[in-house]
Amino acid sequence: QKEVEQNSGPLSVPEGAIASLNCTYSDRGSQSFFWYRQYSGKSPELIMFIYSNGDKEDGRFTAQLNKASQYVSLLIRDSQPSDSATYLCAVYNYGQNFVFGPGTRLSVLP
Amino acid sequence: ETGVTQTPRHLVMGMTNKKSLKCEQHLGHNAMYWYKQSAKKPLELMFVYNFKEQTENNSVPSRFSPECPNSSHLFLHLHTLQPEDSALYLCASSQSRTGQNTEQYFGPGTRLTVT
C-alpha cells in the first residue's frame, strides 16, 4: 500500500512568518511530487511541482525534495491570511496513479 | 471555457434517482480521473481513463458507472445511491505520454447530497 503522510494540523503561523509544510511518502520509486492548495468547499489548485532533488522556488513558494529521505516540503514565505487553506501533497510514480496525502490545514493569523 | 469544467455544481438526489455528472477538459489532455472527497477524509481515486480506456477501477461500487466517450469528456452515472455517498466529486485531467503523467488539474467539483 503506497502511502503519503502529512501532519493534519492545524498549523498556525502569524502573518509575515514562514510556513513549513511537510510530506513523507513510502514508494521509493516515486518520480514526481506536487503541492495543491484547497480552500474550504473548493477544488484543489496546483501550486508547485518538483521532480529533482533540491529546491524549486516560485514567488513566495519553495518546494524542497529529498528522495533519499523520501521527504518533500513546501515553504511559504511572508505568509498571508489568504494562504489559509488545506495543502495537499501528491506523489506520482510512472505508470501508476497519483497518491494524495490527507492534507495539512494552515491558518495564517493576522 | 478553459481548464476543467464540471456540471452540475450542486446536486441533491434521492436514493432511487438516476443522475449523471459531467466533466469536460479543454487542456488537450488524454487522461481523466474521478475522485471522491468526503468530509475530513483524503481524496479517494475512483476511476482512471487513459486514451478513453478505463485503466483503473478502485473497488468502486457498481452504483457508480463511468463513461468516457472521448478524451475530452467524462461522465459519472449514478443510481440507487446511499446517504454515505454524499461528498464532493472531483474530475481531473493530465497528459499521459508513454506511461508518464504530467500534473493533474482539477475541475470545481460537484457537491452531491443523497437524501
Short mmCIF file of C-alpha atoms in Angstrom, two decimals:
data_model
loop_
_atom_site.label_atom_id
_atom_site.label_comp_id
_atom_site.label_asym_id
_atom_site.label_seq_id
_atom_site.Cartn_x
_atom_site.Cartn_y
_atom_site.Cartn_z
CA GLN A 1 0.00 0.00 0.00
CA LYS A 2 1.62 3.19 -1.20
CA GLU A 3 1.16 5.97 1.34
CA VAL A 4 1.66 9.68 1.57
CA GLU A 5 1.64 11.16 5.05
CA GLN A 6 1.13 14.70 6.20
CA ASN A 7 0.55 16.28 9.58
CA SER A 8 -3.15 17.14 9.60
CA GLY A 9 -2.59 20.32 11.60
CA PRO A 10 -3.88 22.87 12.01
CA LEU A 11 -0.58 24.63 11.57
CA SER A 12 -0.92 28.19 12.81
CA VAL A 13 1.60 30.87 11.86
CA PRO A 14 1.49 34.66 12.27
CA GLU A 15 1.16 36.87 9.22
CA GLY A 16 4.54 37.51 7.62
CA ALA A 17 6.15 34.36 9.02
CA ILE A 18 7.40 31.32 7.09
CA ALA A 19 5.02 28.38 6.99
CA SER A 20 6.66 24.97 6.60
CA LEU A 21 4.56 22.04 5.38
CA ASN A 22 5.96 18.53 5.33
CA CYS A 23 5.15 15.33 3.48
CA THR A 24 6.66 11.83 3.53
CA TYR A 25 5.98 9.03 1.09
CA SER A 26 6.50 5.30 1.12
CA ASP A 27 7.11 4.47 -2.57
CA ARG A 28 10.85 4.87 -3.11
CA GLY A 29 10.34 4.77 -6.88
CA SER A 30 8.22 7.93 -6.90
CA GLN A 31 9.30 10.41 -9.55
CA SER A 32 7.04 13.46 -9.41
CA PHE A 33 5.81 15.48 -6.46
CA PHE A 34 3.06 18.06 -6.32
CA TRP A 35 1.61 20.55 -3.88
CA TYR A 36 -2.03 21.60 -4.14
CA ARG A 37 -3.89 24.25 -2.21
CA GLN A 38 -7.53 23.65 -1.37
CA TYR A 39 -9.76 26.31 0.10
CA SER A 40 -12.77 25.14 2.08
CA GLY A 41 -15.54 23.98 -0.28
CA LYS A 42 -13.34 24.40 -3.36
CA SER A 43 -11.32 22.03 -5.52
CA PRO A 44 -7.55 21.51 -5.26
CA GLU A 45 -5.41 24.05 -7.13
CA LEU A 46 -1.91 23.12 -8.28
CA ILE A 47 0.70 25.50 -6.86
CA MET A 48 4.03 23.70 -7.25
CA PHE A 49 5.59 20.57 -8.69
CA ILE A 50 9.11 19.23 -8.34
CA TYR A 51 10.91 16.32 -9.97
CA SER A 52 14.57 16.64 -8.88
CA ASN A 53 16.28 16.69 -5.53
CA GLY A 54 16.86 20.13 -4.12
CA ASP A 55 14.85 23.32 -4.01
CA LYS A 56 12.47 24.87 -6.51
CA GLU A 57 11.28 28.42 -5.97
CA ASP A 58 8.22 30.16 -7.40
CA GLY A 59 7.43 33.53 -5.89
CA ARG A 60 6.77 33.10 -2.17
CA PHE A 61 6.69 29.31 -2.50
CA THR A 62 9.66 26.93 -2.30
CA ALA A 63 9.35 23.19 -2.73
CA GLN A 64 12.13 21.02 -1.33
CA LEU A 65 12.70 17.40 -2.30
CA ASN A 66 14.93 14.80 -0.69
CA LYS A 67 14.41 11.44 -2.40
CA ALA A 68 16.88 9.62 -0.16
CA SER A 69 14.80 10.56 2.87
CA GLN A 70 11.51 10.24 0.94
CA TYR A 71 10.56 13.69 2.05
CA VAL A 72 9.10 16.71 0.30
CA SER A 73 8.26 20.05 1.85
CA LEU A 74 6.64 23.34 0.94
CA LEU A 75 7.78 26.64 2.41
CA ILE A 76 5.58 29.71 2.19
CA ARG A 77 7.44 32.94 2.88
CA ASP A 78 5.73 36.12 4.08
CA SER A 79 2.56 34.14 4.86
CA GLN A 80 -0.71 35.99 4.28
CA PRO A 81 -4.18 35.31 5.71
CA SER A 82 -5.21 34.41 2.13
CA ASP A 83 -2.78 31.46 2.34
CA SER A 84 -5.04 29.87 4.96
CA ALA A 85 -6.17 26.63 3.33
CA THR A 86 -5.52 22.91 3.29
CA TYR A 87 -2.36 21.92 1.45
CA LEU A 88 -2.32 18.53 -0.26
CA CYS A 89 0.85 16.67 -1.14
CA ALA A 90 0.62 14.29 -4.12
CA VAL A 91 3.15 11.77 -5.34
CA TYR A 92 3.37 10.06 -8.73
CA ASN A 93 5.32 7.05 -9.93
CA TYR A 94 5.48 6.49 -13.68
CA GLY A 95 2.89 4.04 -14.94
CA GLN A 96 0.95 4.19 -11.69
CA ASN A 97 -1.59 6.52 -10.14
CA PHE A 98 -1.26 9.74 -8.23
CA VAL A 99 -1.39 9.22 -4.47
CA PHE A 100 -2.59 12.09 -2.31
CA GLY A 101 -1.87 12.76 1.33
CA PRO A 102 -4.64 13.73 3.77
CA GLY A 103 -3.62 17.39 3.71
CA THR A 104 -2.34 19.89 6.27
CA ARG A 105 -4.62 22.70 7.33
CA LEU A 106 -2.73 26.01 7.52
CA SER A 107 -4.06 29.00 9.41
CA VAL A 108 -2.28 32.35 8.99
CA LEU A 109 -3.21 34.67 11.81
CA PRO A 110 -3.46 38.44 11.11
CA GLU B 1 -14.27 27.72 -21.43
CA THR B 2 -10.85 26.95 -20.07
CA GLY B 3 -9.37 24.28 -17.84
CA VAL B 4 -11.64 21.58 -16.47
CA THR B 5 -15.36 22.17 -16.10
CA GLN B 6 -17.93 20.12 -14.22
CA THR B 7 -21.72 20.15 -14.19
CA PRO B 8 -23.82 20.36 -12.18
CA ARG B 9 -22.01 22.15 -9.38
CA HIS B 10 -24.56 21.02 -6.81
CA LEU B 11 -26.87 18.02 -6.89
CA VAL B 12 -29.43 16.72 -4.43
CA MET B 13 -30.90 13.35 -5.24
CA GLY B 14 -32.99 10.69 -3.59
CA MET B 15 -31.77 7.16 -3.15
CA THR B 16 -33.92 5.89 -6.01
CA ASN B 17 -32.95 8.57 -8.53
CA LYS B 18 -30.64 8.25 -11.51
CA LYS B 19 -28.42 11.18 -12.36
CA SER B 20 -25.18 11.86 -14.23
CA LEU B 21 -22.20 14.08 -13.52
CA LYS B 22 -20.37 15.60 -16.47
CA CYS B 23 -16.77 16.67 -16.83
CA GLU B 24 -15.09 18.36 -19.77
CA GLN B 25 -11.44 19.31 -20.12
CA HIS B 26 -10.18 22.00 -22.50
CA LEU B 27 -6.47 21.35 -21.94
CA GLY B 28 -5.81 18.82 -24.69
CA HIS B 29 -5.10 16.13 -22.11
CA ASN B 30 -5.64 12.42 -22.72
CA ALA B 31 -6.09 11.11 -19.18
CA MET B 32 -9.11 11.81 -16.98
CA TYR B 33 -9.97 10.88 -13.42
CA TRP B 34 -12.86 10.76 -10.96
CA TYR B 35 -12.13 11.36 -7.28
CA LYS B 36 -14.40 11.35 -4.24
CA GLN B 37 -13.69 13.68 -1.35
CA SER B 38 -15.69 13.18 1.82
CA ALA B 39 -15.53 15.47 4.83
CA LYS B 40 -12.36 15.02 6.88
CA LYS B 41 -11.06 12.31 4.51
CA PRO B 42 -8.32 12.33 1.87
CA LEU B 43 -9.05 12.24 -1.82
CA GLU B 44 -10.19 8.80 -2.96
CA LEU B 45 -9.37 7.79 -6.53
CA MET B 46 -12.40 6.16 -8.18
CA PHE B 47 -11.71 5.75 -11.89
CA VAL B 48 -8.94 6.49 -14.38
CA TYR B 49 -9.20 6.72 -18.14
CA ASN B 50 -6.17 6.90 -20.43
CA PHE B 51 -6.85 7.49 -24.11
CA LYS B 52 -10.57 6.77 -23.43
CA GLU B 53 -9.76 3.34 -21.98
CA GLN B 54 -10.50 2.62 -18.34
CA THR B 55 -7.24 1.71 -16.63
CA GLU B 56 -8.33 1.83 -13.01
CA ASN B 57 -11.44 0.95 -11.07
CA ASN B 58 -10.54 1.38 -7.45
CA SER B 59 -13.08 -1.08 -6.00
CA VAL B 60 -15.92 1.34 -6.57
CA PRO B 61 -19.49 0.04 -6.03
CA SER B 62 -21.44 -0.68 -9.17
CA ARG B 63 -23.95 2.07 -8.37
CA PHE B 64 -21.26 4.37 -9.82
CA SER B 65 -20.77 3.87 -13.56
CA PRO B 66 -18.20 5.88 -15.53
CA GLU B 67 -18.28 6.68 -19.21
CA CYS B 68 -15.58 8.27 -21.34
CA PRO B 69 -16.79 8.82 -24.93
CA ASN B 70 -13.64 10.76 -25.94
CA SER B 71 -10.52 12.23 -24.39
CA SER B 72 -12.27 15.49 -23.52
CA HIS B 73 -15.41 14.23 -21.83
CA LEU B 74 -16.03 12.09 -18.78
CA PHE B 75 -19.31 11.14 -17.14
CA LEU B 76 -20.21 9.51 -13.85
CA HIS B 77 -23.63 7.86 -13.91
CA LEU B 78 -25.26 7.48 -10.51
CA HIS B 79 -28.11 5.20 -9.47
CA THR B 80 -29.58 3.93 -6.20
CA LEU B 81 -27.01 5.82 -4.15
CA GLN B 82 -26.70 5.71 -0.38
CA PRO B 83 -26.52 8.66 2.03
CA GLU B 84 -22.83 7.85 2.67
CA ASP B 85 -22.18 8.63 -1.00
CA SER B 86 -22.76 12.31 -0.24
CA ALA B 87 -19.44 14.02 -1.00
CA LEU B 88 -17.58 16.34 -3.33
CA TYR B 89 -16.91 14.58 -6.63
CA LEU B 90 -13.89 15.90 -8.44
CA CYS B 91 -12.83 15.39 -12.01
CA ALA B 92 -9.20 15.86 -13.02
CA SER B 93 -7.15 15.56 -16.18
CA SER B 94 -3.49 15.16 -17.07
CA GLN B 95 -1.33 14.45 -20.09
CA SER B 96 -0.12 10.87 -20.40
CA ARG B 97 2.94 10.13 -22.54
CA THR B 98 4.31 6.58 -22.68
CA GLY B 99 3.20 5.82 -19.13
CA GLN B 100 4.32 9.13 -17.69
CA ASN B 101 1.70 11.56 -16.45
CA THR B 102 2.11 15.28 -16.01
CA GLU B 103 0.47 17.15 -13.18
CA GLN B 104 -3.28 16.87 -12.68
CA TYR B 105 -5.68 19.76 -12.99
CA PHE B 106 -8.97 19.62 -11.15
CA GLY B 107 -12.42 20.82 -12.02
CA PRO B 108 -14.51 22.77 -9.49
CA GLY B 109 -16.31 19.64 -8.33
CA THR B 110 -19.92 18.57 -7.91
CA ARG B 111 -21.27 18.71 -4.37
CA LEU B 112 -23.59 15.71 -4.13
CA THR B 113 -26.13 15.22 -1.38
CA VAL B 114 -28.08 11.95 -1.22
CA THR B 115 -31.29 12.14 0.80
#
